Amino acid sequence: MFRKRSYSLIVVGLLFVMTMALLLYGSRLFTNIEEEAHMTQENRIVVGVSQLGSESGWRTANTESVQNAFTRHNGYFLIYNNARQKQENQLKAIRSFISQRVDYIIFSPVVETGWETVLQEAKQAGIPVILMDRNVDVEDESLYVTCVGSDFEEEGEKAGRWLERELVRQRRSSQSVNIVILTGTEGSSSQIGRSAGFAAVADRHANWNILEEKCAEFTSTKGKEVMKTFLKRYPDIDVVVSQNDDMTFGAIEAIEESGRTVGVDGDIIILSFDAVRGALDMVADGVINVDIECNPNQGEYLLRVIDMLEAGEKVEKKYYVEEDIFTIDNVTQELLQERTY
Ligand code: GZL
């Protein structure tokens, strides 16, 4: 009996000591987090980033480059929001950044139009806005400080010029060529620019028949769905122009399931955009004929721009990231090993 009672006293005592220790540690822990957060906000540059979504491998790499740039170590406090492809979510996020009085707003506009009002609100709040990846179509360009991204029209023209050279190489430059185009999100800078750039070259060739262009939202699921429709409707497709690698992956699946073949030894030529790692592997294997790079690593460029603004230096209205064009001839093993996305 005695032994049982002393045992239970020991257990109660131990539980009491453990509870007190937890309460003490826990309160110190929370104090530290609160202090850290408070100190953090005070000492660091607060950047609100509205990312348009997570629709593609390119977008994932773009997000990573931003998160790797605006770190505590670099003196920043990053508030990040994923808008899941919805403009209304981006508008909400930007308004929330304004009410939190961040130091800078960065966003990748899902489409080019519909931003004047919220950009006016940011301007009235005295918060500089920096565009990332895509652009906005506004009358008053003072509504944003600068845009860090790609020359999408040049990307489209690069694709067209490559096809010109390829058809000469295949001795098909005077033959009739049937082309279908998978376009990205309707009204996005990347879709507008790539379509216009490719069209500018295609207009020079009366023998290039663009059978149909259809939006596949930059995703592999939609890319496969739209390509299936094209294959049913057009039995003699010679070329697929796909405005990003994710749609290309879906389109290639649909083509191969239909029994037709793709790439350097196939009967359908594949032109793609982005040049993410998985697509470059397919370029190296001859499955994708050409991939027009769209560089997602914009974090460092954005960091430099804000450093310049903090130093009171003038910044340009547009900064273009460096980009290449890849075919089986220049996708080497060492390039693939060095690739960060
Ligand atoms: C290009 C970017 C496009 C990519 C797609 O800068 O806007 O959006 O090409 C992404 O992969 O969805």
Coordinates of C-alpha atoms and ligand atoms in Angstrom, one line a residue:
M1 CA 0.0 0.0 0.0
F2 CA 2.7 2.4 1.1
R3 CA 4.8 1.6 -2.0
K4 CA 1.8 2.3 -4.3
R5 CA 1.1 5.7 -2.6
S6 CA 4.8 6.8 -2.8
Y7 CA 4.9 5.7 -6.5
S8 CA 1.8 7.8 -7.3
L9 CA 3.3 10.8 -5.4
I10 CA 6.5 10.5 -7.5
V11 CA 4.4 10.4 -10.8
V12 CA 2.3 13.4 -9.7
G13 CA 5.5 15.3 -8.8
L14 CA 7.2 14.5 -12.1
L15 CA 4.1 15.5 -14.1
F16 CA 4.0 18.8 -12.1
V17 CA 7.7 19.6 -12.9
M18 CA 7.2 18.7 -16.6
T19 CA 4.1 20.9 -16.9
M20 CA 5.9 23.9 -15.3
A21 CA 8.9 23.4 -17.6
L22 CA 6.7 23.2 -20.7
L23 CA 4.8 26.4 -19.7
L24 CA 8.0 28.3 -19.1
Y25 CA 9.7 27.1 -22.3
G26 CA 6.5 27.6 -24.3
S27 CA 6.0 31.2 -23.1
R28 CA 9.7 32.0 -23.9
L29 CA 9.3 30.3 -27.3
F30 CA 6.3 32.4 -28.2
T31 CA 7.9 35.6 -26.8
N32 CA 10.9 34.9 -29.1
I33 CA 8.7 34.3 -32.1
E34 CA 6.7 37.5 -31.4
E35 CA 9.9 39.5 -30.8
E36 CA 11.5 38.0 -33.9
A37 CA 8.5 38.9 -36.0
H38 CA 8.4 42.4 -34.5
M39 CA 12.1 42.9 -35.0
T40 CA 11.8 41.3 -38.4
Q41 CA 9.2 43.7 -39.7
E42 CA 11.1 46.7 -38.3
N43 CA 14.6 45.9 -39.6
R44 CA 13.9 44.4 -43.0
I45 CA 12.5 45.6 -46.3
V46 CA 9.0 44.2 -46.6
V47 CA 8.1 42.9 -50.1
G48 CA 4.6 41.7 -51.0
V49 CA 4.6 39.2 -53.9
S50 CA 1.5 38.2 -55.8
Q51 CA 2.4 35.2 -57.9
L52 CA -0.3 34.3 -60.5
G53 CA -0.4 30.6 -59.8
S54 CA 1.5 27.3 -60.0
E55 CA 0.3 26.0 -63.4
S56 CA 3.6 24.9 -64.9
G57 CA 7.2 23.8 -64.2
W58 CA 8.3 27.2 -65.3
R59 CA 6.1 28.9 -62.7
T60 CA 7.5 26.7 -59.9
A61 CA 11.1 27.7 -60.9
N62 CA 10.0 31.4 -61.1
T63 CA 8.5 31.2 -57.6
E64 CA 11.6 29.5 -56.2
S65 CA 13.9 32.2 -57.7
V66 CA 11.8 34.9 -55.9
Q67 CA 11.8 33.1 -52.6
N68 CA 15.6 32.5 -52.8
A69 CA 16.1 36.2 -53.4
F70 CA 14.0 37.9 -50.8
T71 CA 15.3 36.1 -47.8
R72 CA 15.9 37.2 -44.2
H73 CA 19.7 36.8 -44.9
N74 CA 19.4 39.4 -47.7
G75 CA 17.5 41.8 -45.4
Y76 CA 14.0 41.1 -46.7
F77 CA 10.7 40.1 -45.2
L78 CA 8.7 38.3 -47.9
I79 CA 4.9 38.1 -47.9
Y80 CA 4.0 35.7 -50.7
N81 CA 0.6 34.9 -52.2
N82 CA -0.4 32.4 -54.9
A83 CA -3.5 33.6 -56.8
R84 CA -4.3 30.2 -58.4
Q85 CA -4.6 31.8 -61.9
K86 CA -7.4 34.2 -60.8
Q87 CA -7.1 37.9 -61.3
E88 CA -9.5 38.7 -58.5
N89 CA -7.1 36.8 -56.1
Q90 CA -4.2 39.0 -57.3
L91 CA -6.3 42.2 -56.8
K92 CA -7.2 41.0 -53.2
A93 CA -3.5 40.2 -52.5
I94 CA -2.3 43.6 -53.8
R95 CA -4.9 45.4 -51.7
S96 CA -3.9 43.4 -48.7
F97 CA -0.2 44.4 -49.3
I98 CA -1.3 48.1 -49.5
S99 CA -3.2 47.8 -46.2
Q100 CA -0.2 46.2 -44.6
R101 CA 1.9 49.1 -45.9
V102 CA 4.6 46.9 -47.4
D103 CA 7.7 48.7 -48.8
Y104 CA 7.4 47.2 -52.3
I105 CA 4.8 45.2 -54.3
I106 CA 5.9 42.7 -56.9
F107 CA 3.4 40.8 -59.1
S108 CA 3.2 38.7 -62.2
P109 CA -0.1 39.8 -63.9
V110 CA -2.1 36.8 -65.0
V111 CA -3.5 38.9 -67.9
E112 CA -2.5 42.4 -69.2
T113 CA -5.7 44.3 -68.5
G114 CA -7.8 45.3 -65.5
W115 CA -5.0 46.7 -63.2
E116 CA -5.5 50.5 -63.4
T117 CA -7.6 50.9 -60.3
V118 CA -5.5 48.8 -57.9
L119 CA -2.3 50.3 -59.3
Q120 CA -3.7 53.8 -58.7
E121 CA -4.4 52.7 -55.1
A122 CA -0.8 51.5 -54.7
K123 CA 0.5 54.8 -56.1
Q124 CA -1.7 56.8 -53.7
A125 CA -0.3 54.8 -50.9
G126 CA 3.2 55.6 -52.1
I127 CA 4.1 51.9 -52.6
P128 CA 6.3 51.2 -55.7
V129 CA 5.0 48.4 -57.9
I130 CA 7.4 46.1 -59.8
L131 CA 6.1 43.7 -62.6
M132 CA 7.6 40.3 -62.8
D133 CA 7.5 37.9 -65.8
R134 CA 4.4 39.4 -67.6
N135 CA 3.3 43.0 -68.3
V136 CA 0.2 45.2 -67.8
D137 CA -1.6 47.2 -70.5
V138 CA -2.1 50.6 -68.8
E139 CA -2.3 54.2 -70.2
D140 CA -0.3 55.6 -67.4
E141 CA 3.1 53.8 -67.2
S142 CA 4.0 55.7 -64.0
L143 CA 1.7 53.2 -62.3
Y144 CA 4.6 50.8 -62.1
V145 CA 8.3 51.3 -61.7
T146 CA 9.7 48.6 -64.0
C147 CA 9.0 45.2 -65.5
V148 CA 11.5 42.3 -65.2
G149 CA 10.7 39.6 -67.8
S150 CA 11.1 38.3 -71.3
D151 CA 10.7 39.7 -74.8
F152 CA 7.8 37.4 -75.7
E153 CA 7.4 38.8 -79.3
E154 CA 11.1 38.0 -79.8
E155 CA 10.6 34.5 -78.5
G156 CA 7.7 34.0 -81.0
E157 CA 9.9 35.3 -83.8
K158 CA 12.8 33.0 -82.8
A159 CA 10.4 30.1 -83.2
G160 CA 9.3 31.3 -86.6
R161 CA 12.8 31.9 -87.8
W162 CA 13.9 28.4 -86.6
L163 CA 11.0 26.8 -88.6
E164 CA 12.1 28.7 -91.7
R165 CA 15.6 27.3 -91.4
E166 CA 14.4 23.8 -90.6
L167 CA 12.1 23.7 -93.6
V168 CA 15.0 24.8 -95.8
R169 CA 17.1 22.1 -94.3
Q170 CA 14.4 19.5 -95.0
R171 CA 14.0 20.9 -98.5
R172 CA 10.3 21.7 -97.7
S173 CA 10.4 25.5 -97.9
S174 CA 8.1 25.6 -100.9
Q175 CA 5.8 22.8 -99.9
S176 CA 2.5 23.3 -98.1
V177 CA 3.0 23.0 -94.3
N178 CA 0.1 22.5 -92.0
I179 CA 0.5 24.1 -88.5
V180 CA -1.6 24.0 -85.3
I181 CA -0.9 26.3 -82.3
L182 CA -1.5 25.6 -78.6
T183 CA -1.7 29.1 -77.0
G184 CA -1.2 30.0 -73.4
T185 CA -3.6 31.9 -71.1
E186 CA -5.7 34.2 -73.3
G187 CA -4.6 37.9 -72.8
S188 CA -1.4 37.1 -71.0
S189 CA 1.8 38.9 -72.2
S190 CA 3.4 35.6 -73.0
Q191 CA 0.5 34.5 -75.2
I192 CA 0.1 37.8 -76.9
G193 CA 3.8 38.2 -77.6
R194 CA 4.5 34.7 -78.7
S195 CA 1.5 34.6 -81.0
A196 CA 2.4 38.0 -82.5
G197 CA 6.0 37.1 -83.0
F198 CA 5.3 33.7 -84.7
A199 CA 2.6 35.3 -86.9
A200 CA 5.0 38.0 -88.1
V201 CA 7.2 35.3 -89.6
A202 CA 4.4 33.0 -90.7
D203 CA 2.9 36.0 -92.7
R204 CA 6.0 35.8 -94.9
H205 CA 5.1 32.3 -96.0
A206 CA 2.0 31.7 -98.1
N207 CA 2.7 28.0 -98.0
W208 CA 2.4 27.9 -94.1
N209 CA -1.2 27.0 -93.4
I210 CA -2.1 27.7 -89.7
L211 CA -5.1 25.3 -89.4
E212 CA -6.1 26.4 -85.9
E213 CA -4.9 28.2 -82.8
K214 CA -6.6 27.1 -79.5
C215 CA -5.9 28.1 -75.8
A216 CA -4.7 25.3 -73.6
E217 CA -4.0 27.5 -70.5
F218 CA -0.3 26.6 -70.2
T219 CA -1.2 23.2 -68.6
S220 CA -0.3 19.7 -69.7
T221 CA -3.9 18.4 -69.1
K222 CA -5.4 21.0 -71.4
G223 CA -2.5 20.6 -73.9
K224 CA -3.4 16.9 -74.3
E225 CA -7.1 17.7 -74.5
V226 CA -6.7 20.4 -77.2
M227 CA -4.2 18.3 -79.2
K228 CA -6.7 15.3 -79.3
T229 CA -9.2 17.7 -80.8
F230 CA -6.7 18.9 -83.4
L231 CA -5.8 15.3 -84.3
K232 CA -9.4 14.4 -84.9
R233 CA -10.1 17.5 -87.0
Y234 CA -6.8 17.6 -89.0
P235 CA -5.4 14.3 -90.3
D236 CA -2.3 16.0 -91.9
I237 CA -0.7 18.1 -89.2
D238 CA 3.0 18.8 -90.0
V239 CA 3.9 21.2 -87.2
V240 CA 2.8 21.8 -83.6
V241 CA 3.7 25.2 -82.0
S242 CA 3.1 24.9 -78.3
Q243 CA 3.5 28.1 -76.2
N244 CA 4.9 26.3 -73.1
D245 CA 6.6 23.0 -72.2
D246 CA 3.7 21.8 -70.0
M247 CA 1.2 22.0 -72.9
T248 CA 3.9 20.3 -75.1
F249 CA 4.1 17.3 -72.7
G250 CA 0.3 16.8 -73.0
A251 CA 0.3 17.3 -76.8
I252 CA 3.1 14.8 -77.3
E253 CA 1.2 12.2 -75.2
A254 CA -1.9 12.7 -77.4
I255 CA 0.1 12.5 -80.7
E256 CA 1.8 9.3 -79.7
E257 CA -1.5 7.7 -78.4
S258 CA -2.9 8.5 -81.9
G259 CA -0.1 6.4 -83.5
R260 CA 1.7 9.4 -85.1
T261 CA 5.3 10.2 -84.3
V262 CA 7.1 13.4 -83.2
G263 CA 10.5 15.0 -83.3
V264 CA 13.6 14.9 -85.4
D265 CA 12.8 11.4 -86.8
G266 CA 9.0 11.8 -86.5
D267 CA 6.3 13.0 -88.9
I268 CA 5.3 16.0 -86.7
I269 CA 7.7 18.8 -85.9
I270 CA 7.4 20.1 -82.3
L271 CA 8.2 23.7 -81.3
S272 CA 8.0 24.5 -77.6
F273 CA 8.7 27.4 -75.2
D274 CA 10.2 27.7 -71.7
A275 CA 13.1 25.1 -72.0
V276 CA 12.5 23.6 -68.5
R277 CA 14.7 20.7 -67.6
G278 CA 12.3 17.9 -68.5
A279 CA 11.7 19.4 -71.9
L280 CA 15.5 19.8 -72.5
D281 CA 15.8 16.1 -71.9
M282 CA 13.2 15.5 -74.6
V283 CA 15.2 17.9 -76.9
A284 CA 18.3 15.9 -76.3
D285 CA 16.4 12.7 -77.1
G286 CA 15.1 14.2 -80.4
V287 CA 11.4 14.2 -79.2
I288 CA 11.1 18.0 -79.2
N289 CA 12.7 19.7 -82.2
V290 CA 13.3 23.1 -80.7
D291 CA 12.7 24.8 -77.3
I292 CA 12.7 28.6 -77.0
E293 CA 14.0 29.4 -73.6
C294 CA 12.0 31.7 -71.2
N295 CA 14.2 32.3 -68.2
P296 CA 12.3 32.1 -64.9
N297 CA 15.3 33.0 -62.8
Q298 CA 14.1 36.6 -62.2
G299 CA 14.7 36.8 -58.4
E300 CA 18.2 38.2 -58.7
Y301 CA 17.1 40.8 -61.3
L302 CA 14.3 41.9 -58.9
L303 CA 16.7 42.1 -56.0
R304 CA 19.1 44.3 -58.0
V305 CA 16.2 46.6 -59.0
I306 CA 15.1 47.1 -55.4
D307 CA 18.7 47.6 -54.2
M308 CA 19.0 50.4 -56.9
L309 CA 15.7 51.9 -55.7
E310 CA 16.8 51.8 -52.1
A311 CA 20.0 53.6 -53.1
G312 CA 17.9 56.3 -54.9
E313 CA 19.2 55.2 -58.3
K314 CA 17.2 55.5 -61.6
V315 CA 15.9 52.2 -62.9
E316 CA 14.9 51.3 -66.5
K317 CA 11.3 50.7 -67.4
K318 CA 12.1 47.2 -68.6
Y319 CA 14.7 44.6 -67.8
Y320 CA 15.0 41.6 -70.1
V321 CA 16.3 38.3 -68.7
E322 CA 18.9 36.4 -70.9
E323 CA 17.4 33.6 -73.0
D324 CA 18.6 31.0 -75.5
I325 CA 17.1 28.6 -78.1
F326 CA 17.8 24.8 -77.7
T327 CA 17.9 22.0 -80.3
I328 CA 19.6 18.6 -80.3
D329 CA 22.7 20.3 -81.5
N330 CA 23.3 22.4 -78.3
V331 CA 21.7 20.5 -75.5
T332 CA 24.8 18.8 -74.0
Q333 CA 25.1 16.6 -70.9
E334 CA 27.1 19.3 -69.1
L335 CA 24.4 21.9 -69.9
L336 CA 21.8 19.5 -68.5
Q337 CA 23.9 19.0 -65.3
E338 CA 24.3 22.7 -64.8
R339 CA 20.6 23.5 -65.3
T340 CA 18.9 25.0 -62.2
Y341 CA 15.4 24.6 -63.6
Ligands
GZL1 C1 6.4 33.1 -69.4 C2 5.3 32.8 -68.5 C3 4.6 31.6 -68.9 C4 5.4 30.4 -69.2 C5 4.4 29.4 -68.8 O1 7.1 34.2 -69.0 O2 4.4 33.9 -68.3 O3 3.6 31.3 -67.9 O4 5.8 30.3 -70.5 C6 3.8 30.0 -67.6 O5 5.0 28.1 -68.5 O6 2.7 29.3 -67.2

